[in-house]
Amino acid sequence: MKTGLVLEGGAMRGMYTAGVLDVFMEEGVTFDGMIGVSAGALFGVNYLSNQAGRVIRYNRRFNADPNYLGLRPLLRTGNIVDTDYAYCRVPRKLDVFDDETYKKSGVPFYAVVTNIKTGKPEYIRIESVYEQMDVLRASGSMPFVSRPVRIGRKLYLDGAITDSIPFEKFREMGYERLVVVLTKPDGYVKKPMNAALAHAFYGRMYPKFEEKVKKRHEMYNETIRRLKKLEAEGGVFVLRPGAHVKISRVEKNPEKLQALYDVGVKDARDAVGRLRAYLAQEPCEAGKFGR
């Protein structure tokens, strides 16, 4: 029975995921495959490069730089994150990503992107982070504050718009025993996006994407409902923030980033025993450890 790790996005709320994954590395917890959305994809690849601590380190170091993240790059380039700075200079020069170790891991990793013409999610396997950086960038390119990313002849944006927590897709792909890392606390309910803004940005050229943006809250809340049902049945192991840390999607304060990261570390350490039991259980024991 193949095991799979599913990583929700959430921009800087992904610091929670970073903490969880660093504990998984420390404890030697492994999976047969991984799938990530938005920040879950961008941060999750560091798990397969075996670079514990890298995500919190480079975000603490660079997020406060106004040329890296925020209004300045948005006005200058149309992207709230400076793409050359974040996707070229940081991983290749300033805090080097170990692409060779990533490739040698042998673990399939998929990033979710949204095709803005069709309004449908696509699931792209990342064979090399350096060679497919645009796929990861597309997965994390939030609507309204990011330009669409061209991959081949197609344009893409944030995978979270169409499949925020792709546990059902991963089950379809043959990963029967799943661990899902969420970035929102239990009880979170997503609210609608601004419909007028969605129409102004995307209605004329990309009406199918506009529709998905306007209905994203419905998709997300229904996905959570199905996930919680499966969790109650013991069919999935879920980690979600056990403590509330108020944090912006584009958080610059290193202490707030650290605080949420530390929640992820604590939650993962508290759960690792139950997690090992869940991953080791026989198929006929389904439901015994998932609650």
mmCIF file of C-alpha atoms in Angstrom:
data_model
loop_
_atom_site.group_PDB
_atom_site.id
_atom_site.type_symbol
_atom_site.label_atom_id
_atom_site.label_comp_id
_atom_site.label_asym_id
_atom_site.label_seq_id
_atom_site.Cartn_x
_atom_site.Cartn_y
_atom_site.Cartn_z
ATOM 1 C CA MET A 1 0.000 0.000 0.000
ATOM 2 C CA LYS A 2 1.605 3.256 -1.169
ATOM 3 C CA THR A 3 1.864 6.165 1.250
ATOM 4 C CA GLY A 4 1.391 9.747 0.129
ATOM 5 C CA LEU A 5 1.985 13.171 1.667
ATOM 6 C CA VAL A 6 -0.406 15.987 0.699
ATOM 7 C CA LEU A 7 0.591 19.594 1.416
ATOM 8 C CA GLU A 8 -1.896 22.462 1.432
ATOM 9 C CA GLY A 9 -0.787 25.961 0.401
ATOM 10 C CA GLY A 10 -1.539 29.222 2.173
ATOM 11 C CA ALA A 11 1.410 31.511 1.324
ATOM 12 C CA MET A 12 3.308 32.319 4.537
ATOM 13 C CA ARG A 13 0.984 30.069 6.512
ATOM 14 C CA GLY A 14 3.184 27.435 4.925
ATOM 15 C CA MET A 15 5.672 28.077 7.729
ATOM 16 C CA TYR A 16 3.548 25.580 9.628
ATOM 17 C CA THR A 17 4.236 22.988 6.942
ATOM 18 C CA ALA A 18 7.936 23.823 7.040
ATOM 19 C CA GLY A 19 8.042 23.007 10.746
ATOM 20 C CA VAL A 20 6.177 19.741 10.250
ATOM 21 C CA LEU A 21 8.456 18.630 7.418
ATOM 22 C CA ASP A 22 11.614 19.435 9.351
ATOM 23 C CA VAL A 23 10.449 17.095 12.109
ATOM 24 C CA PHE A 24 9.634 14.406 9.517
ATOM 25 C CA MET A 25 13.219 14.719 8.240
ATOM 26 C CA GLU A 26 14.591 14.589 11.774
ATOM 27 C CA GLU A 27 12.530 11.494 12.574
ATOM 28 C CA GLY A 28 13.180 9.729 9.270
ATOM 29 C CA VAL A 29 9.497 9.618 8.280
ATOM 30 C CA THR A 30 9.264 8.833 4.559
ATOM 31 C CA PHE A 31 6.581 8.557 1.896
ATOM 32 C CA ASP A 32 6.205 6.896 -1.488
ATOM 33 C CA GLY A 33 4.965 10.114 -3.128
ATOM 34 C CA MET A 34 4.185 13.758 -2.418
ATOM 35 C CA ILE A 35 1.878 16.397 -3.834
ATOM 36 C CA GLY A 36 1.880 20.083 -2.961
ATOM 37 C CA VAL A 37 -0.152 23.157 -3.783
ATOM 38 C CA SER A 38 1.218 26.696 -3.865
ATOM 39 C CA ALA A 39 3.407 27.135 -0.759
ATOM 40 C CA GLY A 40 3.005 23.412 -0.129
ATOM 41 C CA ALA A 41 4.819 22.775 -3.411
ATOM 42 C CA LEU A 42 7.395 25.533 -2.995
ATOM 43 C CA PHE A 43 8.301 24.488 0.529
ATOM 44 C CA GLY A 44 7.683 20.763 0.148
ATOM 45 C CA VAL A 45 10.480 20.138 -2.341
ATOM 46 C CA ASN A 46 12.984 20.897 0.439
ATOM 47 C CA TYR A 47 11.863 17.690 2.125
ATOM 48 C CA LEU A 48 13.215 15.648 -0.787
ATOM 49 C CA SER A 49 16.415 17.700 -0.980
ATOM 50 C CA ASN A 50 16.875 16.852 2.711
ATOM 51 C CA GLN A 51 17.446 20.489 3.671
ATOM 52 C CA ALA A 52 15.933 20.787 7.117
ATOM 53 C CA GLY A 53 15.728 24.389 8.259
ATOM 54 C CA ARG A 54 16.131 25.928 4.808
ATOM 55 C CA VAL A 55 12.535 27.184 4.436
ATOM 56 C CA ILE A 56 12.358 29.059 7.721
ATOM 57 C CA ARG A 57 15.927 30.309 7.250
ATOM 58 C CA TYR A 58 15.488 31.950 3.853
ATOM 59 C CA ASN A 59 12.045 33.348 4.639
ATOM 60 C CA ARG A 60 13.313 34.928 7.861
ATOM 61 C CA ARG A 61 16.256 36.327 5.938
ATOM 62 C CA PHE A 62 14.582 37.689 2.803
ATOM 63 C CA ASN A 63 10.888 38.377 3.435
ATOM 64 C CA ALA A 64 11.552 41.711 5.132
ATOM 65 C CA ASP A 65 13.473 42.992 2.108
ATOM 66 C CA PRO A 66 11.031 45.338 0.277
ATOM 67 C CA ASN A 67 12.651 44.349 -3.020
ATOM 68 C CA TYR A 68 11.848 40.666 -2.401
ATOM 69 C CA LEU A 69 8.213 40.690 -1.314
ATOM 70 C CA GLY A 70 5.481 43.302 -1.200
ATOM 71 C CA LEU A 71 4.281 46.467 -2.871
ATOM 72 C CA ARG A 72 7.589 47.424 -4.492
ATOM 73 C CA PRO A 73 7.937 44.308 -6.696
ATOM 74 C CA LEU A 74 4.174 44.338 -7.331
ATOM 75 C CA LEU A 75 4.287 47.857 -8.764
ATOM 76 C CA ARG A 76 7.498 47.227 -10.647
ATOM 77 C CA THR A 77 6.772 43.794 -12.130
ATOM 78 C CA GLY A 78 3.126 42.904 -11.520
ATOM 79 C CA ASN A 79 4.183 40.152 -9.102
ATOM 80 C CA ILE A 80 4.039 40.526 -5.339
ATOM 81 C CA VAL A 81 7.220 38.440 -5.167
ATOM 82 C CA ASP A 82 10.209 39.494 -7.262
ATOM 83 C CA THR A 83 10.505 36.420 -9.464
ATOM 84 C CA ASP A 84 14.189 36.769 -10.321
ATOM 85 C CA TYR A 85 15.088 37.347 -6.677
ATOM 86 C CA ALA A 86 12.916 34.554 -5.236
ATOM 87 C CA TYR A 87 13.161 31.876 -7.924
ATOM 88 C CA CYS A 88 16.642 32.422 -9.287
ATOM 89 C CA ARG A 89 18.989 34.293 -6.977
ATOM 90 C CA VAL A 90 17.855 32.710 -3.703
ATOM 91 C CA PRO A 91 17.815 29.008 -4.719
ATOM 92 C CA ARG A 92 20.885 29.203 -6.973
ATOM 93 C CA LYS A 93 23.154 31.653 -5.121
ATOM 94 C CA LEU A 94 21.948 33.052 -1.786
ATOM 95 C CA ASP A 95 20.587 29.913 -0.095
ATOM 96 C CA VAL A 96 21.316 27.123 -2.537
ATOM 97 C CA PHE A 97 18.729 24.424 -3.165
ATOM 98 C CA ASP A 98 20.228 20.925 -3.486
ATOM 99 C CA ASP A 99 18.650 19.805 -6.748
ATOM 100 C CA GLU A 100 20.925 16.769 -7.092
ATOM 101 C CA THR A 101 19.790 15.305 -3.773
ATOM 102 C CA TYR A 102 16.191 16.098 -4.748
ATOM 103 C CA LYS A 103 16.529 14.193 -8.021
ATOM 104 C CA LYS A 104 18.259 11.254 -6.353
ATOM 105 C CA SER A 105 15.469 10.842 -3.776
ATOM 106 C CA GLY A 106 13.440 8.802 -6.253
ATOM 107 C CA VAL A 107 10.196 10.005 -4.661
ATOM 108 C CA PRO A 108 7.622 11.403 -7.126
ATOM 109 C CA PHE A 109 6.615 14.969 -6.298
ATOM 110 C CA TYR A 110 3.680 16.666 -8.007
ATOM 111 C CA ALA A 111 2.803 20.368 -8.048
ATOM 112 C CA VAL A 112 -0.767 21.532 -8.668
ATOM 113 C CA VAL A 113 -1.299 24.420 -11.080
ATOM 114 C CA THR A 114 -4.438 25.981 -12.568
ATOM 115 C CA ASN A 115 -4.769 26.390 -16.324
ATOM 116 C CA ILE A 116 -6.394 29.812 -16.568
ATOM 117 C CA LYS A 117 -7.918 29.147 -19.989
ATOM 118 C CA THR A 118 -9.670 25.902 -19.039
ATOM 119 C CA GLY A 119 -10.167 26.740 -15.372
ATOM 120 C CA LYS A 120 -9.004 23.239 -14.458
ATOM 121 C CA PRO A 121 -6.220 21.931 -12.235
ATOM 122 C CA GLU A 122 -3.222 20.154 -13.691
ATOM 123 C CA TYR A 123 -0.808 17.947 -11.791
ATOM 124 C CA ILE A 124 2.779 18.179 -12.974
ATOM 125 C CA ARG A 125 5.553 15.938 -11.723
ATOM 126 C CA ILE A 126 8.662 17.879 -10.714
ATOM 127 C CA GLU A 127 11.665 15.900 -11.925
ATOM 128 C CA SER A 128 14.100 18.777 -11.333
ATOM 129 C CA VAL A 129 13.387 21.885 -9.283
ATOM 130 C CA TYR A 130 15.905 23.980 -11.223
ATOM 131 C CA GLU A 131 14.602 22.888 -14.617
ATOM 132 C CA GLN A 132 10.919 23.203 -13.628
ATOM 133 C CA MET A 133 11.048 26.278 -11.414
ATOM 134 C CA ASP A 134 8.317 27.910 -13.509
ATOM 135 C CA VAL A 135 5.911 25.101 -12.576
ATOM 136 C CA LEU A 136 6.527 25.740 -8.890
ATOM 137 C CA ARG A 137 6.241 29.487 -9.460
ATOM 138 C CA ALA A 138 2.911 28.982 -11.237
ATOM 139 C CA SER A 139 1.604 26.833 -8.407
ATOM 140 C CA GLY A 140 2.331 29.645 -5.950
ATOM 141 C CA SER A 141 1.277 32.615 -8.099
ATOM 142 C CA MET A 142 -1.695 34.095 -6.272
ATOM 143 C CA PRO A 143 -4.436 35.690 -8.399
ATOM 144 C CA PHE A 144 -4.688 39.488 -8.541
ATOM 145 C CA VAL A 145 -1.088 39.977 -7.367
ATOM 146 C CA SER A 146 0.728 37.733 -9.860
ATOM 147 C CA ARG A 147 1.115 37.622 -13.599
ATOM 148 C CA PRO A 148 0.161 34.311 -15.257
ATOM 149 C CA VAL A 149 3.131 31.999 -15.766
ATOM 150 C CA ARG A 150 3.703 30.596 -19.246
ATOM 151 C CA ILE A 151 4.677 26.936 -19.461
ATOM 152 C CA GLY A 152 4.938 25.856 -23.059
ATOM 153 C CA ARG A 153 1.928 27.423 -24.781
ATOM 154 C CA LYS A 154 -0.283 27.513 -21.713
ATOM 155 C CA LEU A 155 -0.776 30.066 -18.934
ATOM 156 C CA TYR A 156 -1.096 29.092 -15.299
ATOM 157 C CA LEU A 157 -1.763 30.520 -11.845
ATOM 158 C CA ASP A 158 -2.212 29.273 -8.276
ATOM 159 C CA GLY A 159 -3.156 25.606 -8.058
ATOM 160 C CA ALA A 160 -5.124 26.315 -4.885
ATOM 161 C CA ILE A 161 -7.862 28.000 -6.912
ATOM 162 C CA THR A 162 -9.031 24.661 -8.308
ATOM 163 C CA ASP A 163 -7.673 21.949 -5.972
ATOM 164 C CA SER A 164 -6.579 23.351 -2.620
ATOM 165 C CA ILE A 165 -6.053 20.005 -0.873
ATOM 166 C CA PRO A 166 -5.564 17.323 -3.542
ATOM 167 C CA PHE A 167 -6.019 14.253 -1.355
ATOM 168 C CA GLU A 168 -8.689 12.788 -3.625
ATOM 169 C CA LYS A 169 -6.495 13.194 -6.699
ATOM 170 C CA PHE A 170 -3.634 11.467 -4.910
ATOM 171 C CA ARG A 171 -5.895 8.570 -3.990
ATOM 172 C CA GLU A 172 -6.847 8.276 -7.660
ATOM 173 C CA MET A 173 -3.128 8.138 -8.468
ATOM 174 C CA GLY A 174 -2.725 5.080 -6.257
ATOM 175 C CA TYR A 175 -1.627 6.547 -2.923
ATOM 176 C CA GLU A 176 -4.000 4.787 -0.565
ATOM 177 C CA ARG A 177 -2.563 5.756 2.811
ATOM 178 C CA LEU A 178 -2.427 9.518 3.058
ATOM 179 C CA VAL A 179 -1.006 12.085 5.424
ATOM 180 C CA VAL A 180 -2.399 15.594 4.879
ATOM 181 C CA VAL A 181 -0.772 18.732 6.279
ATOM 182 C CA LEU A 182 -3.207 21.657 6.484
ATOM 183 C CA THR A 183 -2.242 25.265 7.178
ATOM 184 C CA LYS A 184 -5.584 26.472 8.583
ATOM 185 C CA PRO A 185 -6.834 25.498 12.052
ATOM 186 C CA ASP A 186 -9.791 23.233 12.702
ATOM 187 C CA GLY A 187 -13.064 25.073 12.161
ATOM 188 C CA TYR A 188 -11.715 27.429 9.502
ATOM 189 C CA VAL A 189 -14.334 28.416 6.904
ATOM 190 C CA LYS A 190 -13.211 30.164 3.725
ATOM 191 C CA LYS A 191 -15.141 33.261 2.691
ATOM 192 C CA PRO A 192 -15.942 34.352 -0.881
ATOM 193 C CA MET A 193 -13.435 36.373 -2.873
ATOM 194 C CA ASN A 194 -14.436 39.731 -4.345
ATOM 195 C CA ALA A 195 -16.561 38.831 -7.374
ATOM 196 C CA ALA A 196 -16.251 42.262 -8.978
ATOM 197 C CA LEU A 197 -12.477 42.119 -8.693
ATOM 198 C CA ALA A 198 -12.414 38.633 -10.196
ATOM 199 C CA HIS A 199 -14.501 39.837 -13.125
ATOM 200 C CA ALA A 200 -12.341 42.915 -13.641
ATOM 201 C CA PHE A 201 -9.131 40.885 -13.702
ATOM 202 C CA TYR A 202 -10.208 37.747 -15.544
ATOM 203 C CA GLY A 203 -13.772 38.023 -16.872
ATOM 204 C CA ARG A 204 -12.978 39.222 -20.379
ATOM 205 C CA MET A 205 -10.152 36.846 -21.318
ATOM 206 C CA TYR A 206 -10.444 33.960 -18.850
ATOM 207 C CA PRO A 207 -14.112 33.505 -17.855
ATOM 208 C CA LYS A 208 -13.637 29.894 -16.747
ATOM 209 C CA PHE A 209 -10.888 30.919 -14.377
ATOM 210 C CA GLU A 210 -13.014 33.833 -13.155
ATOM 211 C CA GLU A 211 -15.777 31.395 -12.265
ATOM 212 C CA LYS A 212 -13.382 29.196 -10.293
ATOM 213 C CA VAL A 213 -12.049 32.197 -8.392
ATOM 214 C CA LYS A 214 -15.569 33.280 -7.445
ATOM 215 C CA LYS A 215 -16.517 29.757 -6.315
ATOM 216 C CA ARG A 216 -13.260 28.862 -4.635
ATOM 217 C CA HIS A 217 -14.719 29.176 -1.142
ATOM 218 C CA GLU A 218 -17.412 26.633 -2.016
ATOM 219 C CA MET A 219 -14.828 24.200 -3.395
ATOM 220 C CA TYR A 220 -12.543 24.647 -0.401
ATOM 221 C CA ASN A 221 -15.208 24.259 2.280
ATOM 222 C CA GLU A 222 -16.637 21.174 0.577
ATOM 223 C CA THR A 223 -13.149 19.679 0.301
ATOM 224 C CA ILE A 224 -12.638 20.182 4.031
ATOM 225 C CA ARG A 225 -15.998 18.540 4.728
ATOM 226 C CA ARG A 226 -15.009 15.436 2.728
ATOM 227 C CA LEU A 227 -11.559 15.353 4.279
ATOM 228 C CA LYS A 228 -12.944 15.488 7.829
ATOM 229 C CA LYS A 229 -15.364 12.683 7.028
ATOM 230 C CA LEU A 230 -12.517 10.519 5.776
ATOM 231 C CA GLU A 231 -10.424 11.493 8.793
ATOM 232 C CA ALA A 232 -13.238 10.438 11.163
ATOM 233 C CA GLU A 233 -13.354 7.077 9.388
ATOM 234 C CA GLY A 234 -9.602 6.609 9.871
ATOM 235 C CA GLY A 235 -8.867 6.803 6.162
ATOM 236 C CA VAL A 236 -6.406 9.693 6.392
ATOM 237 C CA PHE A 237 -4.016 11.180 8.945
ATOM 238 C CA VAL A 238 -4.343 14.965 9.226
ATOM 239 C CA LEU A 239 -2.047 17.515 10.821
ATOM 240 C CA ARG A 240 -3.392 21.057 11.279
ATOM 241 C CA PRO A 241 -2.203 23.995 13.420
ATOM 242 C CA GLY A 242 -2.888 23.265 17.062
ATOM 243 C CA ALA A 243 -2.369 26.877 18.111
ATOM 244 C CA HIS A 244 -3.387 30.124 16.468
ATOM 245 C CA VAL A 245 -0.717 32.479 15.167
ATOM 246 C CA LYS A 246 -2.004 35.623 13.472
ATOM 247 C CA ILE A 247 -0.004 35.903 10.280
ATOM 248 C CA SER A 248 -0.378 37.618 6.923
ATOM 249 C CA ARG A 249 -0.239 35.714 3.640
ATOM 250 C CA VAL A 250 2.754 37.923 2.819
ATOM 251 C CA GLU A 251 4.142 38.095 6.342
ATOM 252 C CA LYS A 252 7.475 39.915 6.709
ATOM 253 C CA ASN A 253 7.963 39.763 10.484
ATOM 254 C CA PRO A 254 10.562 37.031 11.140
ATOM 255 C CA GLU A 255 9.294 36.429 14.676
ATOM 256 C CA LYS A 256 5.777 35.696 13.451
ATOM 257 C CA LEU A 257 7.172 33.358 10.790
ATOM 258 C CA GLN A 258 9.195 31.617 13.485
ATOM 259 C CA ALA A 259 6.199 31.355 15.808
ATOM 260 C CA LEU A 260 4.094 29.520 13.228
ATOM 261 C CA TYR A 261 7.038 27.322 12.253
ATOM 262 C CA ASP A 262 7.445 26.400 15.922
ATOM 263 C CA VAL A 263 3.768 25.374 16.105
ATOM 264 C CA GLY A 264 4.409 23.004 13.197
ATOM 265 C CA VAL A 265 7.444 21.546 14.958
ATOM 266 C CA LYS A 266 5.502 20.997 18.185
ATOM 267 C CA ASP A 267 2.464 19.474 16.482
ATOM 268 C CA ALA A 268 4.593 17.095 14.427
ATOM 269 C CA ARG A 269 6.637 15.954 17.415
ATOM 270 C CA ASP A 270 3.480 15.372 19.414
ATOM 271 C CA ALA A 271 1.960 13.359 16.554
ATOM 272 C CA VAL A 272 4.941 11.348 15.322
ATOM 273 C CA GLY A 273 4.154 8.251 17.379
ATOM 274 C CA ARG A 274 0.567 8.093 16.140
ATOM 275 C CA LEU A 275 1.765 8.847 12.637
ATOM 276 C CA ARG A 276 4.211 5.923 12.627
ATOM 277 C CA ALA A 277 1.452 3.627 13.839
ATOM 278 C CA TYR A 278 -0.897 4.853 11.110
ATOM 279 C CA LEU A 279 1.698 4.333 8.383
ATOM 280 C CA ALA A 280 2.582 0.863 9.661
ATOM 281 C CA GLN A 281 -0.939 -0.495 10.131
ATOM 282 C CA GLU A 282 -2.242 -3.383 8.070
ATOM 283 C CA PRO A 283 -5.022 -2.617 5.565
ATOM 284 C CA CYS A 284 -7.607 -4.415 7.693
ATOM 285 C CA GLU A 285 -6.822 -2.069 10.581
ATOM 286 C CA ALA A 286 -7.953 1.047 8.743
ATOM 287 C CA GLY A 287 -9.600 3.423 11.157
ATOM 288 C CA LYS A 288 -7.626 2.328 14.208
ATOM 289 C CA PHE A 289 -5.094 5.149 14.303
ATOM 290 C CA GLY A 290 -6.552 7.891 12.121
ATOM 291 C CA ARG A 291 -8.734 9.505 14.765
#
